[in-house]
mmCIF file with all atom_site columns, C-alpha atoms in Angstrom:
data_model
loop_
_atom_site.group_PDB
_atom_site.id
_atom_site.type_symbol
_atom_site.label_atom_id
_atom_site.label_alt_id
_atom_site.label_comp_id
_atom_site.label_asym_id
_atom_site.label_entity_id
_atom_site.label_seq_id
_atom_site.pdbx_PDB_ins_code
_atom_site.Cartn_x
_atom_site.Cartn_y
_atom_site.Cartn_z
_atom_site.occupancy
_atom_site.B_iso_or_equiv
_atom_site.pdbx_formal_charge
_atom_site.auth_seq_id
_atom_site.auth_comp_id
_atom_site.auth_asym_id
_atom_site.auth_atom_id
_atom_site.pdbx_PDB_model_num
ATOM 1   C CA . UNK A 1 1   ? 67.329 143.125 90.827  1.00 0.00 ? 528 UNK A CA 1
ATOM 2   C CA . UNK A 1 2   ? 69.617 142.395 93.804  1.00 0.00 ? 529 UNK A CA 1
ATOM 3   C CA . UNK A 1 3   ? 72.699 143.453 95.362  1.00 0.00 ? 530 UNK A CA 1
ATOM 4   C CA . UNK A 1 4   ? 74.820 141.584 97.833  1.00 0.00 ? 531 UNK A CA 1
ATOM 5   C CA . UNK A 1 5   ? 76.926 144.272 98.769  1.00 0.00 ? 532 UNK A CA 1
ATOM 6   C CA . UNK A 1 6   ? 73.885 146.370 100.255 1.00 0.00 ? 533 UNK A CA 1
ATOM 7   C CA . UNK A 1 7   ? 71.385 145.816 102.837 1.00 0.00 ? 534 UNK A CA 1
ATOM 8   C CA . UNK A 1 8   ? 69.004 147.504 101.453 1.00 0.00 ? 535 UNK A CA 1
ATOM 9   C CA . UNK A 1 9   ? 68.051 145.079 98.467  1.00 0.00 ? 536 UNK A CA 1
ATOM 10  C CA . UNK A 1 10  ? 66.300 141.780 98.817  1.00 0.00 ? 537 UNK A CA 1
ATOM 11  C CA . UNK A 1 11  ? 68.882 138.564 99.195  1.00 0.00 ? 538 UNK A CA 1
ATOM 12  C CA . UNK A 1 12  ? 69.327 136.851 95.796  1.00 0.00 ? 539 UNK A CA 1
ATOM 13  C CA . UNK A 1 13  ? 68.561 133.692 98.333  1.00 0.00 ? 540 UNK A CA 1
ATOM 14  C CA . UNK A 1 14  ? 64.723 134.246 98.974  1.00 0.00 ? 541 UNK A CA 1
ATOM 15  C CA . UNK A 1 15  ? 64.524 134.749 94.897  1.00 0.00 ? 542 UNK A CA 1
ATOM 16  C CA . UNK A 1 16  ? 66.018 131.529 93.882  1.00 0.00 ? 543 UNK A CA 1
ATOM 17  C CA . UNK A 1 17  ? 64.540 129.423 96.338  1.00 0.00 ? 544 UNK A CA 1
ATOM 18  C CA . UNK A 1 18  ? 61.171 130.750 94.499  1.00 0.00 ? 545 UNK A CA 1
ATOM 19  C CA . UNK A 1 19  ? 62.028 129.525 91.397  1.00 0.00 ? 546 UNK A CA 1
ATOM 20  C CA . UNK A 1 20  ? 63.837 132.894 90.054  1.00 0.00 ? 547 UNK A CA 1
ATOM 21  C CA . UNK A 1 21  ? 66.519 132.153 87.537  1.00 0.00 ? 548 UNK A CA 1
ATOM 22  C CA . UNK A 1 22  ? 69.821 134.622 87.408  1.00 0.00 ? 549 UNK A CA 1
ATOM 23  C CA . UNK A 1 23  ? 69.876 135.965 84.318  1.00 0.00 ? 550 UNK A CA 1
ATOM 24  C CA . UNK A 1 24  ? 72.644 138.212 84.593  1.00 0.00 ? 551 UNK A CA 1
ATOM 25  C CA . UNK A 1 25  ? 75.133 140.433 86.348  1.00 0.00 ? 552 UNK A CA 1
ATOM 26  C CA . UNK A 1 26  ? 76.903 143.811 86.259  1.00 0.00 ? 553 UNK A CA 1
ATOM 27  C CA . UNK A 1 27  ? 79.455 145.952 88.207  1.00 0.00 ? 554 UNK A CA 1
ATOM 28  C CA . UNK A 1 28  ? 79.060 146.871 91.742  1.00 0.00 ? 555 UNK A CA 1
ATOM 29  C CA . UNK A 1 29  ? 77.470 143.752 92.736  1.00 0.00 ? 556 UNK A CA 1
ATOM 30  C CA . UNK A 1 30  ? 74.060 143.969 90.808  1.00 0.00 ? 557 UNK A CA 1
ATOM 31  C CA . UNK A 1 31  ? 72.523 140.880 89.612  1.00 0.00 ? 558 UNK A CA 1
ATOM 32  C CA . UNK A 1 32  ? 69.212 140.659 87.483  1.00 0.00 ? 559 UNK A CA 1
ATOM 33  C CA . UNK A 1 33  ? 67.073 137.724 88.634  1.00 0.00 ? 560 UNK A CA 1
ATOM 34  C CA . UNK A 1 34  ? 63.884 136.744 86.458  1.00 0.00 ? 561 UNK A CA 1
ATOM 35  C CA . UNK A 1 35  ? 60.792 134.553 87.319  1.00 0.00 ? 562 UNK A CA 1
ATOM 36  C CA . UNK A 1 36  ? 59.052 132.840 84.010  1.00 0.00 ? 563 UNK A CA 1
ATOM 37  C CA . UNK A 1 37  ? 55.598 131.995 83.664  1.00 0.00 ? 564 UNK A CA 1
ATOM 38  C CA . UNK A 1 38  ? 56.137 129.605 80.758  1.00 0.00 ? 565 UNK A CA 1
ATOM 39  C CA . UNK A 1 39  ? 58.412 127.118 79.641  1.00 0.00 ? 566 UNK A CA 1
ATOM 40  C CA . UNK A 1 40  ? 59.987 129.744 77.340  1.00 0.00 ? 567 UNK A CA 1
ATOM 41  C CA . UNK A 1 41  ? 62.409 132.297 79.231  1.00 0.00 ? 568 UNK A CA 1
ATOM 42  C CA . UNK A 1 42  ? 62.959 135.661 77.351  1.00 0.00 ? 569 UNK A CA 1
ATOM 43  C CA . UNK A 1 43  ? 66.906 136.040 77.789  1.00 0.00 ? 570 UNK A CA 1
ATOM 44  C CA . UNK A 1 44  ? 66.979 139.476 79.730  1.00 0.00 ? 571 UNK A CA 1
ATOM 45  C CA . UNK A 1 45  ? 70.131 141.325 80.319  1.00 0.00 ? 572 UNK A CA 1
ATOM 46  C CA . UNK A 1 46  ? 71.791 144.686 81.667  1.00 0.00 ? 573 UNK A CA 1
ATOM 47  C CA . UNK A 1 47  ? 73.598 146.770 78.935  1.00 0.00 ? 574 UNK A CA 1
ATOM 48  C CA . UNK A 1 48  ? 77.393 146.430 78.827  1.00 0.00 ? 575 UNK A CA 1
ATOM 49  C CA . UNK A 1 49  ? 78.232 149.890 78.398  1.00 0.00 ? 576 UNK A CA 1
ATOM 50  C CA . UNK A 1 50  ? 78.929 150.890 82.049  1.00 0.00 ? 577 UNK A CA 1
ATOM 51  C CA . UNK A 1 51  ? 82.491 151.997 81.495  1.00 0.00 ? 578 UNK A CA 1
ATOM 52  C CA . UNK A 1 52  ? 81.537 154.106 78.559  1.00 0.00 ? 579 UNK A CA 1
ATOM 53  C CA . UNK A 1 53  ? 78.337 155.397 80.656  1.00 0.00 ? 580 UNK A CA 1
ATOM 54  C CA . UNK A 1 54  ? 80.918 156.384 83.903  1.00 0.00 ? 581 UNK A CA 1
ATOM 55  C CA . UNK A 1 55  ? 84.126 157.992 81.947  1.00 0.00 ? 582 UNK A CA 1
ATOM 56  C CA . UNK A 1 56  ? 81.161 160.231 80.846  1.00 0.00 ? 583 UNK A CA 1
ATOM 57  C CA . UNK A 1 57  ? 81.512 162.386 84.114  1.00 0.00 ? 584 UNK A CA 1
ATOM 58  C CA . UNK A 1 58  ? 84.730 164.273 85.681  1.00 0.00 ? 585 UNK A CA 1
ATOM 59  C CA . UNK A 1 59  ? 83.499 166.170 88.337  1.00 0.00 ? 586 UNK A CA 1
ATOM 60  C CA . UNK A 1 60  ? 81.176 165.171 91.023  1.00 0.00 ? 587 UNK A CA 1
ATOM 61  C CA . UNK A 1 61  ? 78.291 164.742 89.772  1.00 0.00 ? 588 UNK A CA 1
ATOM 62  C CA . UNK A 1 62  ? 75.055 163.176 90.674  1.00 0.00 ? 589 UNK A CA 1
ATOM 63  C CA . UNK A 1 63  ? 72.966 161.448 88.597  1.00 0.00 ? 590 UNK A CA 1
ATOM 64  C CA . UNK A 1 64  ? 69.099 161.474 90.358  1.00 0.00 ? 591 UNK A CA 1
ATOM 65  C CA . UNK A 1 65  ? 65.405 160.668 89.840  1.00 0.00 ? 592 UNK A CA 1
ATOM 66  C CA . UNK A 1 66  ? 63.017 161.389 92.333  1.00 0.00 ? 593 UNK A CA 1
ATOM 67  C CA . UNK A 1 67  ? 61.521 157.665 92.579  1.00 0.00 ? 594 UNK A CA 1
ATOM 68  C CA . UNK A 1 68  ? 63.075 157.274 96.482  1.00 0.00 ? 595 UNK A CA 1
ATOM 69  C CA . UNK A 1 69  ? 61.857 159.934 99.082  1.00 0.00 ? 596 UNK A CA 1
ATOM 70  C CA . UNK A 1 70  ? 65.860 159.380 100.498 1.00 0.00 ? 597 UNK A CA 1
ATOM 71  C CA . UNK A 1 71  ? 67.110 160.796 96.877  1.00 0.00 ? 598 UNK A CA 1
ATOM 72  C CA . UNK A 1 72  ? 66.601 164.758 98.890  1.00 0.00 ? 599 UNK A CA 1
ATOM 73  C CA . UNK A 1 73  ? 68.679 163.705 101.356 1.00 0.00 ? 600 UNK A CA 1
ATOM 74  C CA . UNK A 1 74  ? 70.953 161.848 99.828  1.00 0.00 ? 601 UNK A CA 1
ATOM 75  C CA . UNK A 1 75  ? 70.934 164.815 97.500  1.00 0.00 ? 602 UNK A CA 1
ATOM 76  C CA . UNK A 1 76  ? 72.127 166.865 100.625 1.00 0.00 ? 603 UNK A CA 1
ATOM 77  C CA . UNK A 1 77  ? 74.914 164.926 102.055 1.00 0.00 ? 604 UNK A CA 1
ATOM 78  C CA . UNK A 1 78  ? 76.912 164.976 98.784  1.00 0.00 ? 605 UNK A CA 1
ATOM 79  C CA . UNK A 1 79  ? 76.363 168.347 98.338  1.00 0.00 ? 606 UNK A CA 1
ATOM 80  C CA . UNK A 1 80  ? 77.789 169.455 101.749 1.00 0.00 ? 607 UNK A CA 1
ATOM 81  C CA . UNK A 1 81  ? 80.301 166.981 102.057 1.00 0.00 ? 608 UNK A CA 1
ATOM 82  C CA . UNK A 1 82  ? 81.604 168.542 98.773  1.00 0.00 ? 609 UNK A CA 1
ATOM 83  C CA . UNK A 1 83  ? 81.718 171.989 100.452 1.00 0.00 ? 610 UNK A CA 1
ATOM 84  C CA . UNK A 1 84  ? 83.493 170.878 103.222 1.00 0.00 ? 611 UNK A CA 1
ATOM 85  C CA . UNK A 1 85  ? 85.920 170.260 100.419 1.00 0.00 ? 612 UNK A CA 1
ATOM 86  C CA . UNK A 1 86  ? 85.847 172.937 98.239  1.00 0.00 ? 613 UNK A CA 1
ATOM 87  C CA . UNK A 1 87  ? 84.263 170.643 95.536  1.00 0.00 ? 614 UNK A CA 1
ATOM 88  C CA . UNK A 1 88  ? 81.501 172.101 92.894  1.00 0.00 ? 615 UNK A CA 1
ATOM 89  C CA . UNK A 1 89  ? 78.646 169.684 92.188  1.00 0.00 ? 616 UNK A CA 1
ATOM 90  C CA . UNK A 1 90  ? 77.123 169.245 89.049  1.00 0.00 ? 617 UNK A CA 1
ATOM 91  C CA . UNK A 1 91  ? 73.356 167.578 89.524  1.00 0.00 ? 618 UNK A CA 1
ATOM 92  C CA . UNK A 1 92  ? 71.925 165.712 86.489  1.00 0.00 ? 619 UNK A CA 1
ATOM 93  C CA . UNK A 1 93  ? 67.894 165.361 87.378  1.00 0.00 ? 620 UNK A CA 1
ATOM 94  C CA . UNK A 1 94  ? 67.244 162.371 85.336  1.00 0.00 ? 621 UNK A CA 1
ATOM 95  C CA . UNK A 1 95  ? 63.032 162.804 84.192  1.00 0.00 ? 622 UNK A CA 1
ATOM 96  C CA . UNK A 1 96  ? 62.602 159.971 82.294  1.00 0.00 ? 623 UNK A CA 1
ATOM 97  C CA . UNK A 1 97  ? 63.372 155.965 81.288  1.00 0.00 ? 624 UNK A CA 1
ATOM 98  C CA . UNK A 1 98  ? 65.645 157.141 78.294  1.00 0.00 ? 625 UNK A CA 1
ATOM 99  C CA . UNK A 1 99  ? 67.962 159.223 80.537  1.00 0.00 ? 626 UNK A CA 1
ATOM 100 C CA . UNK A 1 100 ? 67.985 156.385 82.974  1.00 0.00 ? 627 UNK A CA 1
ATOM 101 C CA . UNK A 1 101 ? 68.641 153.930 80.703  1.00 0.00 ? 628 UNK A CA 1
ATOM 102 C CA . UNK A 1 102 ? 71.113 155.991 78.766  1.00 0.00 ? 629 UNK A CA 1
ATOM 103 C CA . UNK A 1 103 ? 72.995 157.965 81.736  1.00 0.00 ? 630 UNK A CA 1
ATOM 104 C CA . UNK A 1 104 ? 72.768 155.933 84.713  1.00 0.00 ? 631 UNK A CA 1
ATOM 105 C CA . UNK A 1 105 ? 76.356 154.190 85.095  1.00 0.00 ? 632 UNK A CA 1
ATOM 106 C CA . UNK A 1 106 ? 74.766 151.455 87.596  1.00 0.00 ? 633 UNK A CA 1
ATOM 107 C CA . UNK A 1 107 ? 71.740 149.344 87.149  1.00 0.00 ? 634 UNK A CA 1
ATOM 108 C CA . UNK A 1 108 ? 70.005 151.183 89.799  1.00 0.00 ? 635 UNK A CA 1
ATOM 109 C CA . UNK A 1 109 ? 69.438 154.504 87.735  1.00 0.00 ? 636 UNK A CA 1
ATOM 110 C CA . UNK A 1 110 ? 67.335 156.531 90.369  1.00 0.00 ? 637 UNK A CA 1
ATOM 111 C CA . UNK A 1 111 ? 70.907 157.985 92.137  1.00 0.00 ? 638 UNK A CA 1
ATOM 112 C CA . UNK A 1 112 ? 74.919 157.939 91.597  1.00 0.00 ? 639 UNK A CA 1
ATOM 113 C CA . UNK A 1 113 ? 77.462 159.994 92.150  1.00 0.00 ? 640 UNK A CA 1
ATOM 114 C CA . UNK A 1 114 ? 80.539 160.361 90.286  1.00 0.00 ? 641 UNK A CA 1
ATOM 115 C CA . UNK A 1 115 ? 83.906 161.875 90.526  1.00 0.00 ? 642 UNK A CA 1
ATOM 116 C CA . UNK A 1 116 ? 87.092 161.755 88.418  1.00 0.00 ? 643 UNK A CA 1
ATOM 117 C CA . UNK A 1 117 ? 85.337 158.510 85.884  1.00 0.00 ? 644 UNK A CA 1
ATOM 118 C CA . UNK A 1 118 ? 84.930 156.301 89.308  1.00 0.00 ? 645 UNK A CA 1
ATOM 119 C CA . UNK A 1 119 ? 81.752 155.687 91.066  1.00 0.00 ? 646 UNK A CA 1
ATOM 120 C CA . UNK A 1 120 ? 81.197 157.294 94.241  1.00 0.00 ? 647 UNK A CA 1
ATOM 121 C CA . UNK A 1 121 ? 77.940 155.180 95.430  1.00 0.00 ? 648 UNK A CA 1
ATOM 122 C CA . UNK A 1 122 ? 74.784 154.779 94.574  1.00 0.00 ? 649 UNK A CA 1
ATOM 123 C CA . UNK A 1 123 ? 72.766 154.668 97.626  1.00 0.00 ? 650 UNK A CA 1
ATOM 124 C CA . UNK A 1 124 ? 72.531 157.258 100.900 1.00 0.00 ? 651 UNK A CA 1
ATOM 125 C CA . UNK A 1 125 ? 76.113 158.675 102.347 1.00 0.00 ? 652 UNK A CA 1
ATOM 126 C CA . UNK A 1 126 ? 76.639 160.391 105.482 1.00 0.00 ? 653 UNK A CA 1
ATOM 127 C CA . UNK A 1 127 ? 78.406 163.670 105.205 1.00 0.00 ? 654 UNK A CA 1
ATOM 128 C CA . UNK A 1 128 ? 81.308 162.130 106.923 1.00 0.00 ? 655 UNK A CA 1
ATOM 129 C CA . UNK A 1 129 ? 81.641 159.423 104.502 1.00 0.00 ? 656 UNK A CA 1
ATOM 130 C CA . UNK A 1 130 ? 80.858 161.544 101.634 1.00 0.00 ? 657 UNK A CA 1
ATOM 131 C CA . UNK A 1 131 ? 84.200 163.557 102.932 1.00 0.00 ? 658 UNK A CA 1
ATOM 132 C CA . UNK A 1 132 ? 86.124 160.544 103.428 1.00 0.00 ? 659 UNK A CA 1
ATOM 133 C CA . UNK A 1 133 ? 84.828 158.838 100.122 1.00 0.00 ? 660 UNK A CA 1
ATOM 134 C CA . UNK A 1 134 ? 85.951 162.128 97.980  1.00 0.00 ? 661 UNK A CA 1
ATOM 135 C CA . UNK A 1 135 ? 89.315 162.430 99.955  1.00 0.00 ? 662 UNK A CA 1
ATOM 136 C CA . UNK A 1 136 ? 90.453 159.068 98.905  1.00 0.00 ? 663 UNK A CA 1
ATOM 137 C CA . UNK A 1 137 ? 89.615 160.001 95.204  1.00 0.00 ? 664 UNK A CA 1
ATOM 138 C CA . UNK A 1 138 ? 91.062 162.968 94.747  1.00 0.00 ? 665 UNK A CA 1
#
């Protein structure tokens, strides 16, 4: 899985030039890129639910699994950041695939954070941006 609009996932670029085919894509940038062993290529996809998975959530809430030693921290900055504003936080520990694959409303299912239907991020804030970030959607 990669993710142009991070820095913190592999380029899609090293993948293909290996051979990986792009298999497909979903919101915020995610792409799913598969390698095959055979001559036969299993036709793997994302689910297509993400809208109905997102709407889900009204208040901030963040959706985690402890498979990332930032999730704590990132944990942290949305929590304060949502003091600063007078903002309760609702925190959704996600403890196994099912939840993931059920709950998560981006293909990276160990941490998101939600607010009003609308995807906050799914990756490491500072509590400045977390401020900012909430501010604009409120």
């Amino acid at each position: 899985m990669t993710n142009s609009t991070t820095s913190w996932t592999p380029s899609k670029e090293i993948f293909l030039k290996n051979n990986f085919q792009c298999m497909d894509k979903a919101p915020y940038g995610f792409e799913l890129l598969v390698y095959s062993f055979t001559q036969e290529l299993e036709q793997l996809y994302f689910p297509t639910d993400w809208d109905e998975r997102i709407n889900r959530y009204n208040q901030l809430t963040i959706l985690r699994s402890f498979q990332c030693p930032y999730v704590e921290v990132a944990t942290e900055n949305i929590v304060s950041g949502a003091m600063q504003l007078d903002l309760p936080v609702e925190v959704i520990d996600l403890s196994d695939r099912e939840q993931i694959m059920t709950l998560s409303p981006t293909p990276y299912g160990i941490f998101s954070v939600i607010y009003k239907g609308q995807l906050v991020t799914f990756h490491r804030l500072t509590v400045h941006s977390v401020v900012k970030k909430l501010k604009e959607l409120r």
